[in-house]
Coordinates of C-alpha atoms in Angstrom, one line a residue:
N1 CA 0.0 0.0 0.0
P2 CA 1.9 3.2 -1.2
S3 CA 0.2 5.3 1.5
N4 CA 1.6 2.9 4.2
P5 CA 4.5 1.1 2.6
H6 CA 6.2 -1.9 4.1
I7 CA 10.0 -1.8 4.3
F8 CA 12.4 -4.7 4.5
A9 CA 15.2 -3.9 7.0
L10 CA 17.8 -6.3 8.3
P11 CA 20.8 -5.1 10.3
Y12 CA 24.4 -6.2 9.4
G13 CA 26.3 -7.8 12.2
L14 CA 25.2 -9.7 15.3
A15 CA 26.1 -6.7 17.5
N16 CA 23.5 -4.6 15.7
T17 CA 20.8 -7.4 15.5
P18 CA 18.0 -7.6 18.1
P19 CA 18.0 -11.0 19.9
A20 CA 14.6 -12.0 18.5
I21 CA 16.0 -11.8 14.9
A22 CA 19.4 -13.4 15.9
Q23 CA 17.5 -16.4 17.3
T24 CA 16.0 -17.2 14.0
G25 CA 19.4 -18.0 12.5
L26 CA 18.8 -15.5 9.7
A27 CA 21.0 -12.7 11.0
V28 CA 23.8 -11.3 8.8
E29 CA 27.0 -12.3 10.5
L30 CA 30.1 -10.3 9.4
G31 CA 32.8 -12.7 10.6
D32 CA 36.0 -11.8 12.4
P33 CA 37.1 -9.2 11.7
P34 CA 33.6 -7.9 11.0
L35 CA 33.6 -6.8 7.4
L36 CA 30.7 -6.3 4.9
V37 CA 32.6 -8.3 2.3
N38 CA 32.6 -11.2 4.7
G39 CA 28.9 -11.1 5.4
D40 CA 26.8 -14.3 5.6
F41 CA 23.6 -13.7 3.6
S42 CA 22.1 -17.2 4.1
Y43 CA 18.8 -15.5 4.9
L44 CA 18.4 -15.3 1.1
D45 CA 18.5 -19.1 1.0
A46 CA 15.6 -19.1 3.4
L47 CA 13.7 -16.7 1.2
D48 CA 14.3 -19.0 -1.8
E49 CA 12.6 -21.8 0.3
L50 CA 9.8 -19.3 1.0
F51 CA 9.3 -18.8 -2.7
A52 CA 9.0 -22.5 -3.2
L53 CA 6.2 -22.5 -0.6
V54 CA 4.5 -19.5 -2.1
S55 CA 4.6 -21.1 -5.5
I56 CA 3.2 -24.4 -4.3
D57 CA 0.4 -22.6 -2.4
A58 CA -0.5 -20.6 -5.4
A59 CA -0.7 -23.7 -7.5
R60 CA -3.0 -25.3 -4.9
L61 CA -5.3 -22.3 -4.9
A62 CA -5.3 -22.2 -8.7
E63 CA -6.3 -25.8 -9.0
D64 CA -9.4 -24.8 -6.9
S65 CA -10.0 -21.8 -9.3
D66 CA -9.3 -19.4 -6.4
P67 CA -8.2 -16.0 -7.7
E68 CA -6.2 -15.6 -4.5
A69 CA -3.5 -17.7 -6.2
A70 CA -2.4 -14.7 -8.2
Y71 CA -2.3 -12.4 -5.2
K72 CA 0.1 -14.9 -3.4
L73 CA 2.6 -14.2 -6.2
I74 CA 1.9 -10.4 -6.1
Q75 CA 2.8 -10.5 -2.4
W76 CA 6.0 -12.3 -3.3
I77 CA 6.9 -9.7 -6.0
R78 CA 6.4 -7.0 -3.4
L79 CA 8.6 -8.8 -0.9
A80 CA 11.4 -9.3 -3.5
R81 CA 11.0 -5.6 -4.5
M82 CA 11.7 -4.6 -0.9
V83 CA 14.8 -6.7 -0.8
A84 CA 15.9 -5.1 -4.0
D85 CA 16.2 -1.8 -2.1
Q86 CA 19.0 -3.3 0.1
P87 CA 22.3 -1.6 -0.5
L88 CA 24.6 -4.6 -1.3
S89 CA 24.7 -6.2 -4.7
I90 CA 24.2 -9.7 -3.4
E91 CA 20.8 -8.7 -2.0
K92 CA 19.8 -6.3 -4.7
G93 CA 20.7 -8.9 -7.4
W94 CA 18.7 -11.5 -5.5
G95 CA 15.7 -9.2 -5.2
I96 CA 15.6 -8.4 -8.9
R97 CA 16.0 -12.0 -10.0
S98 CA 13.3 -13.1 -7.5
M99 CA 10.9 -10.4 -8.9
R100 CA 11.5 -11.9 -12.4
L101 CA 10.8 -15.4 -11.1
G102 CA 7.6 -14.1 -9.4
V103 CA 6.3 -12.5 -12.5
M104 CA 7.1 -15.5 -14.7
R105 CA 5.4 -17.8 -12.2
L106 CA 2.4 -15.4 -12.1
L107 CA 2.0 -15.7 -15.9
D108 CA 2.6 -19.4 -15.7
L109 CA -0.4 -19.7 -13.4
F110 CA -2.6 -18.1 -16.1
A111 CA -1.0 -20.3 -18.8
L112 CA -2.0 -23.4 -16.8
N113 CA -5.4 -22.0 -15.8
P114 CA -6.8 -19.8 -18.6
K115 CA -10.0 -19.0 -16.6
L116 CA -8.5 -18.3 -13.3
M117 CA -9.9 -14.8 -13.2
T118 CA -12.8 -12.9 -14.7
E119 CA -12.3 -9.7 -16.7
R120 CA -13.2 -7.5 -13.7
E121 CA -10.8 -9.4 -11.4
I122 CA -8.0 -9.1 -13.9
V123 CA -8.6 -5.3 -14.1
R124 CA -7.9 -5.1 -10.4
L125 CA -4.9 -7.5 -10.6
V126 CA -3.2 -5.4 -13.3
R127 CA -3.5 -2.3 -11.1
E128 CA -1.4 -4.2 -8.4
I129 CA 1.6 -4.4 -10.8
K130 CA 1.5 -0.9 -12.3
E131 CA 4.8 0.9 -12.4
S132 CA 3.5 3.4 -9.8
E133 CA 2.9 0.5 -7.5
I134 CA 6.1 -1.6 -8.0
R135 CA 8.5 1.2 -9.0
V136 CA 11.1 -0.7 -10.7
E137 CA 12.7 2.5 -12.0
R138 CA 13.4 3.6 -8.4
I139 CA 15.6 0.6 -7.6
G140 CA 18.9 2.3 -6.9
P141 CA 22.5 1.1 -7.5
P142 CA 24.2 -1.1 -4.9
Y143 CA 26.1 1.7 -3.2
A144 CA 27.2 -0.4 -0.2
D145 CA 29.6 -2.5 -2.4
R146 CA 31.8 0.6 -2.6
L147 CA 31.7 0.9 1.2
A148 CA 32.6 -2.8 1.6
M149 CA 35.7 -2.4 -0.6
E150 CA 36.8 0.8 1.2
E151 CA 36.4 -1.1 4.5
L152 CA 38.5 -4.0 3.2
V153 CA 41.2 -1.6 2.1
A154 CA 41.2 0.0 5.5
A155 CA 41.7 -3.4 7.1
T156 CA 44.5 -4.5 4.8
Y157 CA 46.4 -1.4 3.8
I158 CA 48.5 1.2 5.6
E159 CA 47.0 4.5 4.6
R160 CA 49.1 6.5 2.1
R161 CA 51.5 3.5 1.8
G162 CA 50.8 0.0 0.7
P163 CA 49.6 -3.5 1.9
N164 CA 49.9 -4.0 5.7
P165 CA 52.2 -7.0 6.1
S166 CA 50.5 -8.0 9.3
T167 CA 46.9 -8.0 8.0
F168 CA 46.9 -8.2 4.2
G169 CA 47.3 -12.0 4.0
P170 CA 45.4 -13.1 7.1
V171 CA 42.3 -10.9 6.5
L172 CA 42.0 -11.7 2.8
A173 CA 42.5 -15.4 3.4
T174 CA 39.8 -15.4 6.1
V175 CA 37.4 -13.7 3.7
S176 CA 38.2 -16.0 0.8
T177 CA 38.0 -19.3 2.7
E178 CA 34.7 -18.5 4.3
G179 CA 35.3 -20.8 7.3
R180 CA 37.1 -23.5 5.3
S181 CA 39.9 -23.7 7.9
L182 CA 41.9 -26.3 6.1
D183 CA 42.4 -23.9 3.2
L184 CA 43.3 -21.0 5.4
F185 CA 47.1 -21.4 5.6
G186 CA 47.4 -21.9 1.9
E187 CA 45.4 -18.8 1.2
V188 CA 47.5 -16.7 3.7
A189 CA 50.7 -17.8 1.9
F190 CA 49.3 -16.9 -1.5
F191 CA 48.2 -13.3 -0.4
Q192 CA 51.4 -12.7 1.4
Q193 CA 53.4 -13.8 -1.6
V194 CA 51.6 -11.4 -4.0
A195 CA 51.5 -8.5 -1.5
E196 CA 54.7 -7.0 -2.8
Q197 CA 53.3 -6.8 -6.4
Q198 CA 50.2 -4.8 -5.3
A199 CA 49.4 -1.2 -6.2
N200 CA 49.9 1.3 -3.4
W201 CA 47.1 2.8 -1.3
F202 CA 46.6 5.8 -3.6
D203 CA 46.2 3.7 -6.8
T204 CA 44.0 1.2 -5.1
T205 CA 41.6 3.7 -3.6
E206 CA 41.5 5.7 -6.8
T207 CA 40.7 2.5 -8.8
I208 CA 37.9 1.5 -6.5
E209 CA 36.4 5.0 -6.8
A210 CA 36.7 4.9 -10.6
I211 CA 35.0 1.4 -10.8
Y212 CA 32.0 2.4 -8.6
N213 CA 31.7 5.8 -10.2
D214 CA 31.5 4.0 -13.5
W215 CA 28.8 1.6 -12.3
E216 CA 26.7 4.4 -10.9
R217 CA 26.9 6.4 -14.1
R218 CA 25.8 3.4 -16.1
W219 CA 23.0 2.7 -13.7
A220 CA 21.5 6.1 -14.3
V221 CA 21.5 6.0 -18.2
P222 CA 19.5 4.0 -20.7
H223 CA 21.0 0.7 -22.0
Y224 CA 21.6 2.3 -25.4
D225 CA 23.6 5.3 -24.1
R226 CA 27.1 5.9 -25.6
I227 CA 28.8 4.9 -22.3
W228 CA 28.0 1.2 -23.1
T229 CA 30.3 1.4 -26.1
Q230 CA 33.2 1.9 -23.7
Q231 CA 34.8 -0.8 -21.7
M232 CA 33.8 -1.0 -18.1
E233 CA 36.4 0.2 -15.5
R234 CA 36.0 -3.1 -13.6
R235 CA 37.3 -5.0 -16.6
L236 CA 40.3 -2.8 -17.2
I237 CA 42.1 -3.5 -14.0
D238 CA 45.4 -5.4 -13.9
P239 CA 44.5 -8.5 -11.7
A240 CA 48.1 -9.0 -10.7
R241 CA 48.4 -5.4 -9.2
F242 CA 44.8 -5.2 -7.8
V243 CA 44.2 -8.7 -6.4
L244 CA 42.0 -7.3 -3.7
I245 CA 39.7 -5.8 -6.2
E246 CA 39.9 -8.8 -8.6
E247 CA 39.0 -11.3 -5.9
F248 CA 36.4 -9.4 -3.7
S249 CA 34.7 -6.8 -5.9
P250 CA 31.9 -8.4 -7.8
D251 CA 31.2 -7.7 -11.5
L252 CA 27.8 -5.8 -11.3
Y253 CA 27.0 -6.1 -15.0
P254 CA 24.7 -9.2 -14.6
I255 CA 22.5 -7.0 -12.3
F256 CA 22.2 -4.5 -15.1
E257 CA 21.1 -7.2 -17.5
D258 CA 18.6 -8.6 -14.9
R259 CA 17.2 -5.1 -14.3
L260 CA 16.6 -4.6 -18.0
A261 CA 14.9 -8.0 -18.3
L262 CA 12.8 -7.2 -15.2
R263 CA 11.5 -4.1 -17.0
A264 CA 10.5 -6.3 -19.9
D265 CA 8.9 -8.8 -17.6
M266 CA 6.8 -6.2 -15.8
A267 CA 5.8 -4.4 -18.9
G268 CA 5.0 -7.6 -20.7
A269 CA 3.0 -9.0 -17.7
R270 CA 0.8 -5.9 -17.6
M271 CA 0.0 -6.3 -21.3
A272 CA -0.4 -10.1 -21.2
L273 CA -2.7 -10.1 -18.3
S274 CA -4.7 -7.3 -19.8
T275 CA -5.0 -9.3 -23.1
I276 CA -6.3 -12.3 -21.2
G277 CA -8.8 -10.1 -19.4
Y278 CA -9.9 -8.6 -22.7
R279 CA -10.5 -12.1 -24.1
Q280 CA -12.4 -13.1 -21.0
G281 CA -14.7 -10.1 -21.4
K282 CA -15.1 -9.9 -25.2
G283 CA -14.4 -13.5 -26.3
V284 CA -11.8 -12.5 -28.9
W285 CA -8.2 -11.3 -28.8
P286 CA -7.7 -7.5 -29.0
S287 CA -6.8 -6.3 -32.5
D288 CA -3.8 -4.5 -31.0
L289 CA -2.7 -3.3 -27.5
A290 CA -4.4 0.1 -27.9
A291 CA -7.7 -1.8 -27.4
L292 CA -6.6 -2.4 -23.8
R293 CA -7.0 1.3 -22.9
P294 CA -8.5 2.6 -20.7
T295 CA -10.2 -0.4 -19.2
F296 CA -7.1 -2.3 -18.1
V297 CA -4.2 0.2 -18.4
D298 CA -3.7 3.9 -18.8
N299 CA -0.8 3.6 -21.1
I300 CA 0.7 0.9 -23.4
D301 CA 4.2 0.0 -22.0
I302 CA 7.2 0.7 -24.2
D303 CA 9.7 -2.0 -25.2
P304 CA 12.5 -1.7 -22.6
Y305 CA 15.0 -3.1 -25.2
H306 CA 14.4 -0.3 -27.7
D307 CA 17.5 1.5 -29.0
G308 CA 16.2 5.1 -28.5
G309 CA 15.5 5.6 -32.2
D310 CA 17.0 8.6 -33.9
R311 CA 19.9 10.1 -32.0
F312 CA 18.2 13.6 -31.9
I313 CA 14.5 12.7 -31.9
K314 CA 14.1 9.8 -29.5
Q315 CA 11.4 7.3 -30.6
F316 CA 10.2 4.6 -28.3
D317 CA 8.4 1.6 -29.6
I318 CA 5.7 -0.2 -27.5
I319 CA 6.1 -3.8 -26.5
N320 CA 5.3 -6.2 -29.3
Y321 CA 2.1 -8.2 -29.6
F322 CA 0.6 -10.4 -32.2
V323 CA -1.7 -13.4 -32.7
P324 CA -0.1 -16.2 -34.7
I325 CA -1.4 -16.6 -38.3
R326 CA -3.9 -13.8 -37.8
D327 CA -1.4 -11.0 -37.7
Q328 CA 1.6 -12.5 -39.5
K329 CA 2.9 -11.7 -42.9
F330 CA 3.2 -14.5 -45.4
A331 CA 4.8 -14.4 -48.9
E332 CA 2.2 -14.4 -51.7
R333 CA 2.8 -18.1 -52.5
V334 CA 3.1 -19.3 -48.9
D335 CA 0.1 -20.8 -47.2
P336 CA -0.6 -19.4 -43.7
H337 CA 0.8 -21.8 -41.1
P338 CA 1.4 -22.0 -37.4
H339 CA 4.1 -19.8 -36.0
P340 CA 7.4 -21.6 -35.5
M341 CA 9.4 -20.6 -32.4
R342 CA 12.8 -21.7 -31.3
V343 CA 13.1 -21.5 -27.5
F344 CA 16.6 -21.3 -25.8
R345 CA 16.4 -22.4 -22.2
A346 CA 19.9 -21.5 -20.8
G347 CA 20.3 -18.6 -18.5
N348 CA 20.8 -17.8 -14.8
I349 CA 17.0 -17.2 -14.2
F350 CA 16.6 -21.0 -14.0
G351 CA 19.7 -21.6 -11.8
N352 CA 21.1 -25.0 -12.9
L353 CA 20.1 -24.5 -16.5
D354 CA 23.2 -22.4 -17.1
S355 CA 25.3 -23.0 -20.2
A356 CA 28.7 -21.5 -21.1
P357 CA 28.7 -17.7 -21.5
I358 CA 27.8 -16.6 -25.0
E359 CA 30.1 -13.8 -26.0
F360 CA 28.3 -12.3 -29.0
D361 CA 28.3 -8.6 -29.6
F362 CA 25.1 -8.1 -31.5
A363 CA 25.4 -4.3 -31.4
M364 CA 28.7 -4.4 -33.2
L365 CA 27.5 -6.9 -35.8
D366 CA 24.3 -4.8 -36.3
D367 CA 26.5 -1.8 -37.1
A368 CA 28.5 -3.9 -39.6
I369 CA 25.3 -4.9 -41.3
D370 CA 24.2 -1.3 -41.5
L371 CA 27.5 -0.3 -43.1
I372 CA 27.1 -3.1 -45.7
I373 CA 23.5 -2.2 -46.5
A374 CA 24.5 1.5 -46.7
A375 CA 27.1 0.6 -49.3
F376 CA 24.5 -1.1 -51.4
E377 CA 22.0 1.8 -51.0
E378 CA 24.6 4.4 -52.0
S379 CA 25.7 2.5 -55.1
R380 CA 24.3 4.1 -58.2
R381 CA 24.7 0.8 -60.2
N382 CA 22.4 -2.2 -59.7
T383 CA 24.9 -3.7 -57.3
A384 CA 22.5 -5.0 -54.8
S385 CA 20.5 -7.0 -57.4
E386 CA 23.7 -8.4 -58.9
A387 CA 25.1 -9.4 -55.5
F388 CA 21.8 -11.1 -54.5
A389 CA 21.5 -13.0 -57.8
A390 CA 25.1 -14.1 -57.5
V391 CA 24.4 -15.6 -54.1
V392 CA 21.1 -17.4 -54.8
E393 CA 21.5 -18.5 -58.5
P394 CA 23.7 -21.5 -57.4
L395 CA 21.0 -22.4 -54.9
V396 CA 18.4 -22.2 -57.6
E397 CA 20.4 -24.2 -60.1
A398 CA 21.0 -26.9 -57.5
G399 CA 17.2 -27.1 -56.9
F400 CA 17.1 -25.8 -53.3
T401 CA 13.6 -25.4 -51.9
R402 CA 12.0 -25.0 -48.5
S403 CA 11.3 -28.7 -48.3
N404 CA 14.6 -30.2 -49.5
Y405 CA 17.4 -27.9 -48.4
K406 CA 18.4 -30.0 -45.4
A407 CA 18.9 -33.1 -47.5
K408 CA 20.8 -31.2 -50.2
I409 CA 23.2 -29.7 -47.6
R410 CA 23.8 -33.1 -46.0
N411 CA 24.7 -34.5 -49.4
G412 CA 26.8 -31.5 -50.6
D413 CA 29.7 -29.3 -49.5
A414 CA 28.4 -27.3 -46.6
R415 CA 31.5 -25.1 -46.4
K416 CA 31.3 -24.2 -50.1
I417 CA 27.6 -23.5 -49.7
L418 CA 28.2 -21.2 -46.7
A419 CA 31.0 -19.3 -48.5
G420 CA 28.7 -18.6 -51.4
M421 CA 25.9 -17.3 -49.2
S422 CA 27.7 -14.1 -48.1
P423 CA 26.6 -11.1 -50.3
K424 CA 29.7 -9.1 -51.2
A425 CA 29.3 -5.4 -50.5
P426 CA 30.7 -2.8 -53.0
G427 CA 33.7 -0.7 -52.1
S428 CA 35.7 -0.9 -48.9
Q429 CA 32.7 -1.7 -46.6
N430 CA 32.8 -5.4 -47.1
Q431 CA 33.1 -7.2 -43.8
N432 CA 33.6 -10.8 -42.7
L433 CA 30.8 -11.3 -40.2
A434 CA 32.1 -14.7 -39.2
E435 CA 35.4 -13.3 -38.1
M436 CA 33.7 -10.4 -36.3
A437 CA 31.3 -12.8 -34.5
G438 CA 34.3 -14.9 -33.3
L439 CA 33.0 -18.1 -34.9
P440 CA 35.4 -20.9 -33.7
S441 CA 37.9 -22.0 -36.3
E442 CA 37.9 -25.7 -35.2
L443 CA 34.4 -26.5 -36.4
T444 CA 33.7 -30.0 -37.8
D445 CA 32.1 -30.9 -41.1
E446 CA 28.9 -31.7 -39.1
D447 CA 29.0 -28.2 -37.5
Y448 CA 29.2 -26.5 -40.9
E449 CA 26.3 -28.6 -42.1
D450 CA 24.3 -27.5 -39.0
L451 CA 25.3 -23.9 -39.6
A452 CA 24.2 -24.0 -43.3
I453 CA 20.9 -25.7 -42.4
E454 CA 20.2 -23.2 -39.7
E455 CA 20.9 -20.2 -41.9
L456 CA 18.6 -21.5 -44.7
R457 CA 15.9 -22.4 -42.1
L458 CA 15.9 -18.7 -41.0
L459 CA 16.0 -17.5 -44.6
F460 CA 13.0 -19.6 -45.7
E461 CA 11.1 -18.1 -42.8
S462 CA 11.9 -14.5 -44.1
A463 CA 9.2 -13.0 -46.4
D464 CA 11.8 -10.6 -47.9
F465 CA 14.2 -13.5 -48.8
V466 CA 11.5 -15.8 -50.1
H467 CA 10.1 -13.0 -52.3
A468 CA 13.4 -12.2 -53.9
F469 CA 14.4 -15.8 -54.1
G470 CA 11.2 -16.5 -56.0
L471 CA 12.0 -13.7 -58.5
V472 CA 15.4 -15.3 -59.3
R473 CA 13.8 -18.8 -59.6
R474 CA 11.2 -17.5 -62.1
G475 CA 13.8 -15.5 -64.0
D476 CA 12.1 -12.2 -63.3
R477 CA 13.9 -8.9 -63.0
I478 CA 15.1 -8.1 -59.4
R479 CA 14.8 -4.5 -58.4
K480 CA 17.1 -2.8 -55.9
E481 CA 14.1 -2.4 -53.6
D482 CA 13.6 -6.2 -53.6
A483 CA 17.3 -7.1 -53.3
I484 CA 18.4 -4.9 -50.4
P485 CA 15.8 -6.3 -47.8
A486 CA 16.7 -9.8 -48.9
I487 CA 20.4 -9.1 -48.5
R488 CA 19.8 -7.8 -45.0
A489 CA 17.8 -10.9 -44.2
M490 CA 20.7 -13.0 -45.3
L491 CA 23.2 -11.1 -43.2
E492 CA 21.0 -11.3 -40.1
A493 CA 20.3 -15.0 -40.7
S494 CA 24.1 -15.6 -40.9
I495 CA 24.7 -13.9 -37.6
Q496 CA 21.8 -15.6 -35.8
S497 CA 22.8 -19.1 -37.2
M498 CA 26.3 -18.6 -35.9
N499 CA 25.0 -17.6 -32.5
N500 CA 22.7 -20.7 -32.4
L501 CA 25.6 -23.0 -33.4
I502 CA 27.8 -21.6 -30.6
R503 CA 24.9 -22.2 -28.2
R504 CA 24.6 -25.8 -29.3
L505 CA 28.3 -26.3 -28.8
A506 CA 27.8 -25.3 -25.1
P507 CA 24.6 -27.2 -24.2
S508 CA 22.7 -26.7 -20.9
S509 CA 22.2 -29.2 -18.0
F510 CA 19.2 -30.7 -19.7
G511 CA 20.9 -31.6 -23.0
P512 CA 20.2 -29.5 -26.2
D513 CA 20.1 -25.9 -25.4
H514 CA 16.9 -25.2 -27.4
F515 CA 13.6 -26.8 -28.5
D516 CA 11.2 -25.9 -31.3
I517 CA 7.5 -25.3 -31.0
E518 CA 4.6 -24.1 -33.2
L519 CA 1.9 -21.8 -32.0
S520 CA -1.5 -21.3 -33.6
D521 CA -4.1 -18.6 -33.2
N522 CA -5.5 -20.0 -30.0
V523 CA -2.8 -18.1 -28.1
F524 CA -1.1 -14.7 -28.4
V525 CA 2.5 -13.7 -28.3
I526 CA 4.0 -10.7 -26.3
F527 CA 7.7 -10.1 -26.6
A528 CA 10.4 -7.4 -26.5
R529 CA 13.2 -7.0 -28.9
G530 CA 16.3 -8.7 -27.5
T531 CA 20.0 -8.1 -27.6
D532 CA 20.0 -7.6 -31.4
R533 CA 17.7 -4.6 -31.0
R534 CA 15.3 -5.7 -33.7
A535 CA 11.8 -7.2 -33.3
D536 CA 11.8 -10.4 -35.3
W537 CA 8.3 -11.9 -34.6
A538 CA 9.7 -14.0 -31.7
R539 CA 11.2 -16.6 -34.0
E540 CA 14.1 -17.0 -31.6
V541 CA 13.4 -16.5 -27.9
G542 CA 15.0 -17.1 -24.6
P543 CA 18.0 -15.7 -22.7
Q544 CA 20.3 -13.7 -25.0
A545 CA 18.3 -14.8 -28.1
A546 CA 17.0 -12.5 -30.9
D547 CA 13.8 -11.6 -29.0
Y548 CA 12.8 -11.6 -25.3
L549 CA 9.6 -13.7 -24.8
V550 CA 7.1 -12.7 -22.1
W551 CA 4.0 -14.7 -23.2
P552 CA 3.7 -17.6 -23.5
P553 CA 5.9 -17.9 -20.4
V554 CA 9.3 -19.6 -21.1
L555 CA 8.7 -21.5 -17.8
T556 CA 5.5 -22.9 -19.2
L557 CA 7.1 -23.9 -22.5
L558 CA 10.0 -25.5 -20.7
R559 CA 7.7 -27.6 -18.5
S560 CA 5.8 -28.7 -21.5
E561 CA 8.9 -29.7 -23.3
L562 CA 10.3 -31.7 -20.4
R563 CA 7.0 -33.5 -20.0
E564 CA 6.7 -34.0 -23.8
E565 CA 3.3 -32.2 -23.8
P566 CA 2.0 -29.8 -26.5
P567 CA 2.9 -26.1 -25.6
M568 CA 0.1 -24.2 -24.0
A569 CA -2.1 -27.3 -23.8
A570 CA -4.5 -25.6 -21.4
W571 CA -5.3 -23.0 -24.0
D572 CA -5.9 -25.7 -26.6
D573 CA -8.6 -27.0 -24.4

């Protein structure tokens, strides 16, 4: 209740903790010596168990068609939001991730129980998660991490000098071993050995100040600000000279990513729940999100992943919504068909489903594509048409079609096919996207086959490519206006297929890192543009994929896949 808000407050250190809290075993102990960086935040583990109980209780209520199920998860989101106001990154990061899980589980309840609430009840529910109620934008940066590092420096350095020989090794070893006494002596020896190589007090304190000033500047600006084109101060340090910072100052970038995803989760949840309520009241899906105003929401949420539009006139796109088949664009000779969706399931939001980090700079590759396309557009000759024809004529001559391309690639030279599928830009703007993307050089023949198949799969789903490809196959004239969108589709498909291949080479705990589904017009789709900054009809979704899916919930789709059930089976019924 904003007029009488609840606040989560937990003191740091047993000396500051009331006995009633200390007796629960959830107090934050700071160790000996008492340091913030040495804090025991096991109360977060207890809250994780609480989320499991909340989730189970919500499922029980939902099975009885009790609308209170949704409010259990609203209460959880509010609790996690309060923890997100804590000043240390370990707590703030937990709070943001737990809010995301709460939102995802809330939508999952509606995916499993389509008639859980009436239209009127959903109107009230959506008001509970308005931005003015949850206030995601008011979550501040984790300022106490800076204090924790300053405190650690004070405990291990001689002011205006260098590492304190009597405390540097023992204190850092005590923090790093976290009670593992058998490792303590080895850690002390290591830190004492490297003490002489460490930067002095002035350089260390200035570096800490630069790192946290950098984080706080980044926290306050949009994700498309110019500052994100610069390397983070935290990643520029020399780990040999700043071992204290390297070992004990966390990289805060994952919290930035989670905060951006949370914005998409909250915005998408408001739109998704409103869409469900609209269907409950009217019996049909809304034609667009504008139809939700003013009954459910006052404003349509913007896409948090937008890139700000023009540099001087900021343009913000709303979150994306469509009903499969009904709203999709199909090439003239392609029959309408269910919407194919590839779902990647790796990512820290599911804990043990992590896969290896995907180092893929979509922004840089996007810029490279823009340069290539600009070169085609600025050329006065019919260069784009010639370049596209040169790429696809060998495919046409070899008889490639939507139905047989997999078999033809398996029976051909995949490397040669891939080499021929790169449109060559005129002039000096030609770029090797594979090298820029960091595609591994030690790929097997099977990897190249998978890569070629994946690229053609994406291309045959592109209306621009299919249209231009059809012109070449029929021997018709290709205009520049037809060739350039098709070339862009080829370049984007090349990048996305490379990204997908790298993902498959680093599978998650549950085997293959993705699964494929098809959605018909019995459901709707709400998504935000993902890391590539382009909305692509939610063809590739999941953590770090082309688009960020909100509805259907990834959690629901993952459960269906693990149980080998049709996706969104409850909505089929």
